[in-house]
Amino acid sequence: MKSVLSGMLVLCLLFTAGCQSREQVVSSDTVTTERRSPETDGSAAASGSGYLYQDMEYSYHTDVSQVLEYLVTDMAPEYLLLANKEHPLGEAYRPDRTVTLTCRTYLDKEIALESRTASALYAMLAEMAADGVTDIMVASGYRDYRYQVSLFNQYLNNERASISADAYAYFGQEYIQAAYLSQGKTGLSRQDAELVVRSYAAYPGTSEHQTGLCVDLLTSNTRLSRSFEDTAAFRWLSQNCHRFGFILRYPEGKTEQTGYSYEPWHYRFVGREAATEIMLRGLSLEEFLAAEAAAQQAE
Ligand SMILES: [Zn+2]
C-alpha cells in the first residue's frame, strides 16, 4: 500500500504541479512539513530547482510524537556531516549524545546511535512493522575511533597471516605468484596488506559509522551483502526511508563520488528534507552537499 503511495507521490511531484485529490491510503496521523521559501512550489521541483519536500505530506500509521522529536534535524548542519575518505573525522570526533538501541540487533549486540537518529530509526521500524515487514535488525551503528583501529588491525593481521580472495582480487594471480607463492611466503607484507584492507574497510577516522548517524541493516537470512536487495525490508526502505530522514548512502553507480561500492544495507540519517531530495532525485550525499554549497555561493 505504502509503496503505491510513494510511487504516486514521486510521479505527482515529477510530472504534475497539482495532485490534490490523491487517495489517502494511510490512516491515522499526518504531518505536513513547513514551507521554507514560498516562492518555490512543486513545479519548480519538476524543473530541477526548489525542494521536493515542500509539497509532500508525510503520513504515518504510528505515534506521531516519535516523528516530531526529530523534525528539528531537518537541514541542521550536524545531520549533514560528511565523512568519507577525503573528509576524515579524525581521532577526536564523537557525536554529542548517543543512546544504546533498544530495537532488535544482530546477535543481541549492544549498539549505540546518535540519539535523534535512534528516534528516527524507531519510528521507521514501527512503520515497517505496521506495513507487515518485521524481519529486520540492526547489525551496526556508532563505531568510535578506537574500535575502527582495532577492526582495521584485525583485518591487517588476517591479510598478513594468509593470502585471501580479496588479495587475489586486488593484486591478481600473477603478482601473488611472483611476490609470494614462488618465494614460499604464505601471507602479505605489511604494505600490501594495508592496500588490500583499504580496498574493503574504512581507514580509521574515515568511517561514516563514527558519526553515529548511520546503521547497517540485516534480515535473518541475509548478510551484509547484495542478498539484502532481495528482501521485503529492502523494498520497503527503498520506497520509504526518506520519509524518516534516511538515505541509501552508497547507491549503485556512485562509487566515484562516495568512494564505496554499492551497499544496499547501509542507511544514513540526514533529516527528512535532505533525504527526500537525495532519494527522489537519485543523488549521493556528496552530490547533494556540492549542489547546496553551489546554491549558497550563488545567493
Ligand atoms: Zn555501514
PDB file of C-alpha atoms and ligand atoms in Angstrom:
ATOM      1  CA  MET A   1       0.000   0.000   0.000  1.00  0.00           C
ATOM      2  CA  LYS A   2       2.607   2.483   1.152  1.00  0.00           C
ATOM      3  CA  SER A   3       4.846   1.810  -1.790  1.00  0.00           C
ATOM      4  CA  VAL A   4       1.979   2.606  -4.118  1.00  0.00           C
ATOM      5  CA  LEU A   5       1.500   5.902  -2.312  1.00  0.00           C
ATOM      6  CA  SER A   6       5.188   6.745  -2.505  1.00  0.00           C
ATOM      7  CA  GLY A   7       5.256   5.851  -6.166  1.00  0.00           C
ATOM      8  CA  MET A   8       2.291   8.112  -6.767  1.00  0.00           C
ATOM      9  CA  LEU A   9       3.974  10.893  -4.849  1.00  0.00           C
ATOM     10  CA  VAL A  10       7.084  10.657  -6.944  1.00  0.00           C
ATOM     11  CA  LEU A  11       5.100  10.681 -10.152  1.00  0.00           C
ATOM     12  CA  CYS A  12       2.953  13.574  -8.989  1.00  0.00           C
ATOM     13  CA  LEU A  13       5.952  15.589  -7.889  1.00  0.00           C
ATOM     14  CA  LEU A  14       7.884  14.969 -11.019  1.00  0.00           C
ATOM     15  CA  PHE A  15       5.218  15.298 -13.654  1.00  0.00           C
ATOM     16  CA  THR A  16       2.410  17.493 -12.348  1.00  0.00           C
ATOM     17  CA  ALA A  17       2.148  20.580 -10.244  1.00  0.00           C
ATOM     18  CA  GLY A  18      -1.100  19.601  -8.545  1.00  0.00           C
ATOM     19  CA  CYS A  19      -2.245  16.169  -7.392  1.00  0.00           C
ATOM     20  CA  GLN A  20      -4.545  17.488  -4.656  1.00  0.00           C
ATOM     21  CA  SER A  21      -7.017  14.654  -4.999  1.00  0.00           C
ATOM     22  CA  ARG A  22      -4.652  11.793  -4.338  1.00  0.00           C
ATOM     23  CA  GLU A  23      -6.131   8.994  -2.349  1.00  0.00           C
ATOM     24  CA  GLN A  24      -5.299   8.952   1.337  1.00  0.00           C
ATOM     25  CA  VAL A  25      -4.275   5.350   1.611  1.00  0.00           C
ATOM     26  CA  VAL A  26      -2.740   5.686   5.005  1.00  0.00           C
ATOM     27  CA  SER A  27      -4.959   6.097   8.024  1.00  0.00           C
ATOM     28  CA  SER A  28      -4.170   7.995  11.216  1.00  0.00           C
ATOM     29  CA  ASP A  29      -1.850  10.910  11.683  1.00  0.00           C
ATOM     30  CA  THR A  30      -0.457  13.229   9.094  1.00  0.00           C
ATOM     31  CA  VAL A  31       2.442  15.601   9.493  1.00  0.00           C
ATOM     32  CA  THR A  32       2.898  18.246   6.861  1.00  0.00           C
ATOM     33  CA  THR A  33       6.267  19.897   6.504  1.00  0.00           C
ATOM     34  CA  GLU A  34       6.515  23.646   6.685  1.00  0.00           C
ATOM     35  CA  ARG A  35       7.360  25.516   3.534  1.00  0.00           C
ATOM     36  CA  ARG A  36      10.806  27.003   3.705  1.00  0.00           C
ATOM     37  CA  SER A  37      10.552  29.511   0.905  1.00  0.00           C
ATOM     38  CA  PRO A  38       7.156  30.439  -0.520  1.00  0.00           C
ATOM     39  CA  GLU A  39       8.454  31.375  -3.973  1.00  0.00           C
ATOM     40  CA  THR A  40       9.213  27.788  -4.967  1.00  0.00           C
ATOM     41  CA  ASP A  41       6.489  25.242  -5.492  1.00  0.00           C
ATOM     42  CA  GLY A  42       6.018  21.744  -6.847  1.00  0.00           C
ATOM     43  CA  SER A  43       6.552  22.851 -10.434  1.00  0.00           C
ATOM     44  CA  ALA A  44       9.986  24.149  -9.504  1.00  0.00           C
ATOM     45  CA  ALA A  45      10.858  20.647  -8.365  1.00  0.00           C
ATOM     46  CA  ALA A  46       9.937  19.329 -11.797  1.00  0.00           C
ATOM     47  CA  SER A  47      12.287  21.815 -13.448  1.00  0.00           C
ATOM     48  CA  GLY A  48      15.187  20.819 -11.232  1.00  0.00           C
ATOM     49  CA  SER A  49      15.216  23.603  -8.656  1.00  0.00           C
ATOM     50  CA  GLY A  50      13.485  24.042  -5.316  1.00  0.00           C
ATOM     51  CA  TYR A  51      12.867  21.355  -2.758  1.00  0.00           C
ATOM     52  CA  LEU A  52      10.811  18.267  -3.349  1.00  0.00           C
ATOM     53  CA  TYR A  53       9.785  18.011   0.298  1.00  0.00           C
ATOM     54  CA  GLN A  54       7.811  21.221   0.160  1.00  0.00           C
ATOM     55  CA  ASP A  55       4.748  19.660  -1.356  1.00  0.00           C
ATOM     56  CA  MET A  56       4.995  16.370   0.442  1.00  0.00           C
ATOM     57  CA  GLU A  57       2.642  15.159   3.044  1.00  0.00           C
ATOM     58  CA  TYR A  58       4.111  12.623   5.362  1.00  0.00           C
ATOM     59  CA  SER A  59       1.543  10.151   6.637  1.00  0.00           C
ATOM     60  CA  TYR A  60       2.252   7.659   9.371  1.00  0.00           C
ATOM     61  CA  HIS A  61       0.459   4.754  10.963  1.00  0.00           C
ATOM     62  CA  THR A  62       2.277   5.100  14.206  1.00  0.00           C
ATOM     63  CA  ASP A  63       2.614   7.534  17.090  1.00  0.00           C
ATOM     64  CA  VAL A  64       3.430  10.897  15.600  1.00  0.00           C
ATOM     65  CA  SER A  65       5.280  12.097  18.698  1.00  0.00           C
ATOM     66  CA  GLN A  66       8.078   9.723  17.736  1.00  0.00           C
ATOM     67  CA  VAL A  67       8.379  11.577  14.474  1.00  0.00           C
ATOM     68  CA  LEU A  68       8.061  15.113  15.833  1.00  0.00           C
ATOM     69  CA  GLU A  69      11.000  14.539  18.140  1.00  0.00           C
ATOM     70  CA  TYR A  70      13.450  14.585  15.268  1.00  0.00           C
ATOM     71  CA  LEU A  71      11.874  17.092  12.892  1.00  0.00           C
ATOM     72  CA  VAL A  72      14.304  19.723  14.205  1.00  0.00           C
ATOM     73  CA  THR A  73      17.052  17.815  12.434  1.00  0.00           C
ATOM     74  CA  ASP A  74      15.863  18.956   9.014  1.00  0.00           C
ATOM     75  CA  MET A  75      18.759  20.697   7.282  1.00  0.00           C
ATOM     76  CA  ALA A  76      20.647  21.032  10.598  1.00  0.00           C
ATOM     77  CA  PRO A  77      24.366  21.042   9.737  1.00  0.00           C
ATOM     78  CA  GLU A  78      25.265  18.317  12.243  1.00  0.00           C
ATOM     79  CA  TYR A  79      22.997  15.865  10.402  1.00  0.00           C
ATOM     80  CA  LEU A  80      24.553  16.765   7.052  1.00  0.00           C
ATOM     81  CA  LEU A  81      28.048  15.958   8.319  1.00  0.00           C
ATOM     82  CA  LEU A  82      30.225  14.491   5.582  1.00  0.00           C
ATOM     83  CA  ALA A  83      32.579  11.664   6.493  1.00  0.00           C
ATOM     84  CA  ASN A  84      34.408   9.883   3.694  1.00  0.00           C
ATOM     85  CA  LYS A  85      37.922   9.037   2.541  1.00  0.00           C
ATOM     86  CA  GLU A  86      38.559  12.676   1.573  1.00  0.00           C
ATOM     87  CA  HIS A  87      36.877  14.095   4.670  1.00  0.00           C
ATOM     88  CA  PRO A  88      38.063  12.057   7.641  1.00  0.00           C
ATOM     89  CA  LEU A  89      36.552  12.850  11.027  1.00  0.00           C
ATOM     90  CA  GLY A  90      39.836  12.224  12.785  1.00  0.00           C
ATOM     91  CA  GLU A  91      40.594  10.665  16.100  1.00  0.00           C
ATOM     92  CA  ALA A  92      38.791  13.170  18.345  1.00  0.00           C
ATOM     93  CA  TYR A  93      35.336  13.277  16.744  1.00  0.00           C
ATOM     94  CA  ARG A  94      32.400  11.822  18.635  1.00  0.00           C
ATOM     95  CA  PRO A  95      28.656  12.536  18.406  1.00  0.00           C
ATOM     96  CA  ASP A  96      27.167  14.825  21.087  1.00  0.00           C
ATOM     97  CA  ARG A  97      24.721  12.319  22.515  1.00  0.00           C
ATOM     98  CA  THR A  98      24.439   8.628  21.842  1.00  0.00           C
ATOM     99  CA  VAL A  99      21.929   6.103  23.139  1.00  0.00           C
ATOM    100  CA  THR A 100      22.033   2.328  23.229  1.00  0.00           C
ATOM    101  CA  LEU A 101      19.495   0.858  20.827  1.00  0.00           C
ATOM    102  CA  THR A 102      16.529  -0.980  22.272  1.00  0.00           C
ATOM    103  CA  CYS A 103      15.340  -2.455  18.960  1.00  0.00           C
ATOM    104  CA  ARG A 104      16.363  -5.870  17.623  1.00  0.00           C
ATOM    105  CA  THR A 105      20.081  -6.148  16.937  1.00  0.00           C
ATOM    106  CA  TYR A 106      22.217  -8.849  15.350  1.00  0.00           C
ATOM    107  CA  LEU A 107      23.174 -11.441  17.991  1.00  0.00           C
ATOM    108  CA  ASP A 108      21.652  -9.029  20.570  1.00  0.00           C
ATOM    109  CA  LYS A 109      24.767  -6.903  20.278  1.00  0.00           C
ATOM    110  CA  GLU A 110      24.875  -3.646  22.215  1.00  0.00           C
ATOM    111  CA  ILE A 111      24.749  -0.959  19.538  1.00  0.00           C
ATOM    112  CA  ALA A 112      24.789   2.807  20.085  1.00  0.00           C
ATOM    113  CA  LEU A 113      23.474   5.538  17.807  1.00  0.00           C
ATOM    114  CA  GLU A 114      23.208   9.335  17.909  1.00  0.00           C
ATOM    115  CA  SER A 115      20.029   9.978  19.897  1.00  0.00           C
ATOM    116  CA  ARG A 116      17.769  11.645  17.300  1.00  0.00           C
ATOM    117  CA  THR A 117      18.908   9.206  14.670  1.00  0.00           C
ATOM    118  CA  ALA A 118      17.767   6.467  17.031  1.00  0.00           C
ATOM    119  CA  SER A 119      14.322   8.130  17.374  1.00  0.00           C
ATOM    120  CA  ALA A 120      14.028   8.298  13.602  1.00  0.00           C
ATOM    121  CA  LEU A 121      15.067   4.661  13.321  1.00  0.00           C
ATOM    122  CA  TYR A 122      12.440   3.553  15.868  1.00  0.00           C
ATOM    123  CA  ALA A 123       9.714   5.497  14.030  1.00  0.00           C
ATOM    124  CA  MET A 124      10.821   3.899  10.753  1.00  0.00           C
ATOM    125  CA  LEU A 125      10.882   0.377  12.208  1.00  0.00           C
ATOM    126  CA  ALA A 126       7.401   0.910  13.701  1.00  0.00           C
ATOM    127  CA  GLU A 127       6.071   1.924  10.286  1.00  0.00           C
ATOM    128  CA  MET A 128       7.737  -1.050   8.635  1.00  0.00           C
ATOM    129  CA  ALA A 129       6.103  -3.350  11.180  1.00  0.00           C
ATOM    130  CA  ALA A 130       2.721  -1.691  10.617  1.00  0.00           C
ATOM    131  CA  ASP A 131       3.190  -2.494   6.926  1.00  0.00           C
ATOM    132  CA  GLY A 132       3.925  -6.122   7.770  1.00  0.00           C
ATOM    133  CA  VAL A 133       7.711  -6.015   7.386  1.00  0.00           C
ATOM    134  CA  THR A 134       9.073  -7.363  10.647  1.00  0.00           C
ATOM    135  CA  ASP A 135      12.186  -9.313   9.643  1.00  0.00           C
ATOM    136  CA  ILE A 136      14.760  -6.577  10.162  1.00  0.00           C
ATOM    137  CA  MET A 137      17.560  -5.916  12.653  1.00  0.00           C
ATOM    138  CA  VAL A 138      20.479  -3.582  13.168  1.00  0.00           C
ATOM    139  CA  ALA A 139      23.946  -5.046  12.583  1.00  0.00           C
ATOM    140  CA  SER A 140      25.995  -1.963  13.409  1.00  0.00           C
ATOM    141  CA  GLY A 141      25.683   1.699  14.311  1.00  0.00           C
ATOM    142  CA  TYR A 142      28.117   4.049  16.037  1.00  0.00           C
ATOM    143  CA  ARG A 143      31.724   2.929  15.909  1.00  0.00           C
ATOM    144  CA  ASP A 144      34.229   5.011  17.801  1.00  0.00           C
ATOM    145  CA  TYR A 145      37.743   5.683  16.580  1.00  0.00           C
ATOM    146  CA  ARG A 146      39.362   3.077  18.794  1.00  0.00           C
ATOM    147  CA  TYR A 147      37.014   0.388  17.541  1.00  0.00           C
ATOM    148  CA  GLN A 148      37.871   1.296  13.951  1.00  0.00           C
ATOM    149  CA  VAL A 149      41.561   0.959  14.766  1.00  0.00           C
ATOM    150  CA  SER A 150      41.084  -2.479  16.305  1.00  0.00           C
ATOM    151  CA  LEU A 151      38.909  -3.621  13.384  1.00  0.00           C
ATOM    152  CA  PHE A 152      41.443  -2.363  10.850  1.00  0.00           C
ATOM    153  CA  ASN A 153      44.311  -4.081  12.689  1.00  0.00           C
ATOM    154  CA  GLN A 154      42.350  -7.308  12.850  1.00  0.00           C
ATOM    155  CA  TYR A 155      41.871  -7.200   9.061  1.00  0.00           C
ATOM    156  CA  LEU A 156      45.578  -6.404   8.608  1.00  0.00           C
ATOM    157  CA  ASN A 157      46.562  -9.416  10.712  1.00  0.00           C
ATOM    158  CA  ASN A 158      44.283 -11.661   8.649  1.00  0.00           C
ATOM    159  CA  GLU A 159      45.859 -10.499   5.372  1.00  0.00           C
ATOM    160  CA  ARG A 160      49.343 -10.978   6.790  1.00  0.00           C
ATOM    161  CA  ALA A 161      48.530 -14.469   8.048  1.00  0.00           C
ATOM    162  CA  SER A 162      47.233 -15.896   4.767  1.00  0.00           C
ATOM    163  CA  ILE A 163      46.569 -14.761   1.212  1.00  0.00           C
ATOM    164  CA  SER A 164      42.856 -14.046   0.937  1.00  0.00           C
ATOM    165  CA  ALA A 165      40.461 -13.954  -2.003  1.00  0.00           C
ATOM    166  CA  ASP A 166      40.476 -10.174  -1.540  1.00  0.00           C
ATOM    167  CA  ALA A 167      44.266 -10.147  -2.003  1.00  0.00           C
ATOM    168  CA  TYR A 168      43.963 -12.135  -5.238  1.00  0.00           C
ATOM    169  CA  ALA A 169      41.221  -9.814  -6.444  1.00  0.00           C
ATOM    170  CA  TYR A 170      43.320  -6.744  -5.611  1.00  0.00           C
ATOM    171  CA  PHE A 171      46.758  -7.783  -6.959  1.00  0.00           C
ATOM    172  CA  GLY A 172      45.949 -10.508  -9.484  1.00  0.00           C
ATOM    173  CA  GLN A 173      47.187 -14.092  -9.613  1.00  0.00           C
ATOM    174  CA  GLU A 174      50.437 -13.213 -11.401  1.00  0.00           C
ATOM    175  CA  TYR A 175      51.675 -10.757  -8.778  1.00  0.00           C
ATOM    176  CA  ILE A 176      50.733 -13.057  -5.885  1.00  0.00           C
ATOM    177  CA  GLN A 177      52.607 -15.898  -7.551  1.00  0.00           C
ATOM    178  CA  ALA A 178      55.748 -13.863  -8.224  1.00  0.00           C
ATOM    179  CA  ALA A 179      55.922 -11.883  -4.988  1.00  0.00           C
ATOM    180  CA  TYR A 180      54.709 -14.509  -2.533  1.00  0.00           C
ATOM    181  CA  LEU A 181      53.962 -18.093  -3.586  1.00  0.00           C
ATOM    182  CA  SER A 182      57.189 -18.596  -5.581  1.00  0.00           C
ATOM    183  CA  GLN A 183      59.151 -17.469  -2.522  1.00  0.00           C
ATOM    184  CA  GLY A 184      57.298 -19.717  -0.147  1.00  0.00           C
ATOM    185  CA  LYS A 185      55.524 -16.826   1.599  1.00  0.00           C
ATOM    186  CA  THR A 186      52.023 -17.531   2.859  1.00  0.00           C
ATOM    187  CA  GLY A 187      50.890 -14.025   3.843  1.00  0.00           C
ATOM    188  CA  LEU A 188      51.196 -10.456   2.558  1.00  0.00           C
ATOM    189  CA  SER A 189      53.793  -7.873   3.572  1.00  0.00           C
ATOM    190  CA  ARG A 190      52.572  -5.097   5.869  1.00  0.00           C
ATOM    191  CA  GLN A 191      52.456  -2.640   2.950  1.00  0.00           C
ATOM    192  CA  ASP A 192      50.485  -4.916   0.611  1.00  0.00           C
ATOM    193  CA  ALA A 193      48.176  -5.989   3.414  1.00  0.00           C
ATOM    194  CA  GLU A 194      47.285  -2.365   4.051  1.00  0.00           C
ATOM    195  CA  LEU A 195      46.473  -1.784   0.380  1.00  0.00           C
ATOM    196  CA  VAL A 196      44.101  -4.745   0.352  1.00  0.00           C
ATOM    197  CA  VAL A 197      42.416  -3.832   3.623  1.00  0.00           C
ATOM    198  CA  ARG A 198      41.907  -0.238   2.488  1.00  0.00           C
ATOM    199  CA  SER A 199      40.032  -1.588  -0.545  1.00  0.00           C
ATOM    200  CA  TYR A 200      37.258  -3.021   1.638  1.00  0.00           C
ATOM    201  CA  ALA A 201      37.480  -1.335   5.032  1.00  0.00           C
ATOM    202  CA  ALA A 202      37.451   2.283   6.107  1.00  0.00           C
ATOM    203  CA  TYR A 203      40.790   3.620   7.314  1.00  0.00           C
ATOM    204  CA  PRO A 204      40.423   4.612  10.996  1.00  0.00           C
ATOM    205  CA  GLY A 205      38.880   8.075  11.220  1.00  0.00           C
ATOM    206  CA  THR A 206      37.182   7.863   7.820  1.00  0.00           C
ATOM    207  CA  SER A 207      34.272   5.541   8.631  1.00  0.00           C
ATOM    208  CA  GLU A 208      30.847   7.129   8.444  1.00  0.00           C
ATOM    209  CA  HIS A 209      29.898   4.938  11.388  1.00  0.00           C
ATOM    210  CA  GLN A 210      31.956   7.293  13.580  1.00  0.00           C
ATOM    211  CA  THR A 211      29.254   9.959  13.035  1.00  0.00           C
ATOM    212  CA  GLY A 212      26.699   7.837  14.921  1.00  0.00           C
ATOM    213  CA  LEU A 213      24.261   8.772  12.150  1.00  0.00           C
ATOM    214  CA  CYS A 214      24.158   5.516  10.193  1.00  0.00           C
ATOM    215  CA  VAL A 215      23.143   1.894  10.533  1.00  0.00           C
ATOM    216  CA  ASP A 216      23.759  -1.374   8.748  1.00  0.00           C
ATOM    217  CA  LEU A 217      20.569  -3.409   8.479  1.00  0.00           C
ATOM    218  CA  LEU A 218      20.104  -7.164   8.191  1.00  0.00           C
ATOM    219  CA  THR A 219      17.350  -9.746   7.989  1.00  0.00           C
ATOM    220  CA  SER A 220      17.539 -13.231   9.489  1.00  0.00           C
ATOM    221  CA  ASN A 221      18.519 -14.713   6.113  1.00  0.00           C
ATOM    222  CA  THR A 222      20.910 -12.101   4.796  1.00  0.00           C
ATOM    223  CA  ARG A 223      24.431 -10.945   5.454  1.00  0.00           C
ATOM    224  CA  LEU A 224      25.878  -7.523   4.781  1.00  0.00           C
ATOM    225  CA  SER A 225      25.887  -8.300   1.088  1.00  0.00           C
ATOM    226  CA  ARG A 226      23.873  -7.844  -2.043  1.00  0.00           C
ATOM    227  CA  SER A 227      21.474 -10.513  -0.761  1.00  0.00           C
ATOM    228  CA  PHE A 228      19.774  -7.792   1.285  1.00  0.00           C
ATOM    229  CA  GLU A 229      18.352  -6.462  -2.001  1.00  0.00           C
ATOM    230  CA  ASP A 230      16.028  -9.461  -2.295  1.00  0.00           C
ATOM    231  CA  THR A 231      14.170  -8.763   0.940  1.00  0.00           C
ATOM    232  CA  ALA A 232      10.832  -7.126   1.709  1.00  0.00           C
ATOM    233  CA  ALA A 233      12.761  -4.864   4.077  1.00  0.00           C
ATOM    234  CA  PHE A 234      14.952  -3.511   1.274  1.00  0.00           C
ATOM    235  CA  ARG A 235      11.963  -2.917  -0.996  1.00  0.00           C
ATOM    236  CA  TRP A 236      10.168  -1.080   1.804  1.00  0.00           C
ATOM    237  CA  LEU A 237      13.251   1.013   2.642  1.00  0.00           C
ATOM    238  CA  SER A 238      13.779   1.966  -0.995  1.00  0.00           C
ATOM    239  CA  GLN A 239      10.274   3.455  -1.090  1.00  0.00           C
ATOM    240  CA  ASN A 240      10.057   4.912   2.397  1.00  0.00           C
ATOM    241  CA  CYS A 241      13.371   5.548   4.156  1.00  0.00           C
ATOM    242  CA  HIS A 242      13.486   9.211   3.082  1.00  0.00           C
ATOM    243  CA  ARG A 243      10.196   9.858   4.926  1.00  0.00           C
ATOM    244  CA  PHE A 244      12.110   9.184   8.140  1.00  0.00           C
ATOM    245  CA  GLY A 245      15.217  11.113   7.140  1.00  0.00           C
ATOM    246  CA  PHE A 246      17.330   8.169   5.968  1.00  0.00           C
ATOM    247  CA  ILE A 247      19.137   7.704   2.672  1.00  0.00           C
ATOM    248  CA  LEU A 248      20.762   4.776   0.926  1.00  0.00           C
ATOM    249  CA  ARG A 249      24.272   6.140   1.464  1.00  0.00           C
ATOM    250  CA  TYR A 250      26.237   4.129  -1.099  1.00  0.00           C
ATOM    251  CA  PRO A 251      23.973   3.716  -4.139  1.00  0.00           C
ATOM    252  CA  GLU A 252      24.890   1.761  -7.225  1.00  0.00           C
ATOM    253  CA  GLY A 253      26.818   3.779  -9.799  1.00  0.00           C
ATOM    254  CA  LYS A 254      28.023   6.439  -7.331  1.00  0.00           C
ATOM    255  CA  THR A 255      31.296   4.815  -6.259  1.00  0.00           C
ATOM    256  CA  GLU A 256      33.363   7.577  -7.816  1.00  0.00           C
ATOM    257  CA  GLN A 257      31.772  10.159  -5.525  1.00  0.00           C
ATOM    258  CA  THR A 258      31.231   8.157  -2.364  1.00  0.00           C
ATOM    259  CA  GLY A 259      34.423   6.092  -2.509  1.00  0.00           C
ATOM    260  CA  TYR A 260      32.467   2.905  -1.736  1.00  0.00           C
ATOM    261  CA  SER A 261      30.835   0.239  -3.821  1.00  0.00           C
ATOM    262  CA  TYR A 262      27.088  -0.302  -3.673  1.00  0.00           C
ATOM    263  CA  GLU A 263      25.895  -1.158  -0.137  1.00  0.00           C
ATOM    264  CA  PRO A 264      22.141  -1.885  -0.046  1.00  0.00           C
ATOM    265  CA  TRP A 265      22.338  -2.392   3.745  1.00  0.00           C
ATOM    266  CA  HIS A 266      23.889   0.929   4.863  1.00  0.00           C
ATOM    267  CA  TYR A 267      21.449   3.759   5.725  1.00  0.00           C
ATOM    268  CA  ARG A 268      22.453   7.243   6.814  1.00  0.00           C
ATOM    269  CA  PHE A 269      20.319   9.749   8.673  1.00  0.00           C
ATOM    270  CA  VAL A 270      20.354  13.274   7.186  1.00  0.00           C
ATOM    271  CA  GLY A 271      16.879  14.592   8.176  1.00  0.00           C
ATOM    272  CA  ARG A 272      13.752  14.347   6.065  1.00  0.00           C
ATOM    273  CA  GLU A 273      14.243  17.343   3.784  1.00  0.00           C
ATOM    274  CA  ALA A 274      17.674  16.353   2.565  1.00  0.00           C
ATOM    275  CA  ALA A 275      16.707  12.680   2.455  1.00  0.00           C
ATOM    276  CA  THR A 276      13.715  13.412   0.238  1.00  0.00           C
ATOM    277  CA  GLU A 277      15.854  15.425  -2.168  1.00  0.00           C
ATOM    278  CA  ILE A 278      18.566  12.802  -2.245  1.00  0.00           C
ATOM    279  CA  MET A 279      16.357   9.722  -2.616  1.00  0.00           C
ATOM    280  CA  LEU A 280      13.807  11.111  -5.087  1.00  0.00           C
ATOM    281  CA  ARG A 281      16.469  12.686  -7.268  1.00  0.00           C
ATOM    282  CA  GLY A 282      18.804   9.698  -7.047  1.00  0.00           C
ATOM    283  CA  LEU A 283      21.762  11.690  -5.695  1.00  0.00           C
ATOM    284  CA  SER A 284      24.668  10.761  -3.496  1.00  0.00           C
ATOM    285  CA  LEU A 285      25.201  12.778  -0.289  1.00  0.00           C
ATOM    286  CA  GLU A 286      28.340  14.206  -1.914  1.00  0.00           C
ATOM    287  CA  GLU A 287      26.338  15.462  -4.923  1.00  0.00           C
ATOM    288  CA  PHE A 288      23.638  16.918  -2.700  1.00  0.00           C
ATOM    289  CA  LEU A 289      26.120  18.803  -0.499  1.00  0.00           C
ATOM    290  CA  ALA A 290      28.029  20.115  -3.530  1.00  0.00           C
ATOM    291  CA  ALA A 291      24.760  21.407  -5.023  1.00  0.00           C
ATOM    292  CA  GLU A 292      23.802  23.026  -1.703  1.00  0.00           C
ATOM    293  CA  ALA A 293      27.212  24.729  -1.454  1.00  0.00           C
ATOM    294  CA  ALA A 294      26.981  25.963  -5.046  1.00  0.00           C
ATOM    295  CA  ALA A 295      23.456  27.314  -4.438  1.00  0.00           C
ATOM    296  CA  GLN A 296      24.671  29.154  -1.332  1.00  0.00           C
ATOM    297  CA  GLN A 297      27.533  30.726  -3.241  1.00  0.00           C
ATOM    298  CA  ALA A 298      25.183  31.873  -5.968  1.00  0.00           C
ATOM    299  CA  GLU A 299      22.994  33.708  -3.426  1.00  0.00           C
TER     300      GLU A 299
HETATM  301 ZN    ZN B   1      27.793   0.521   7.217  1.00  0.00          ZN
END
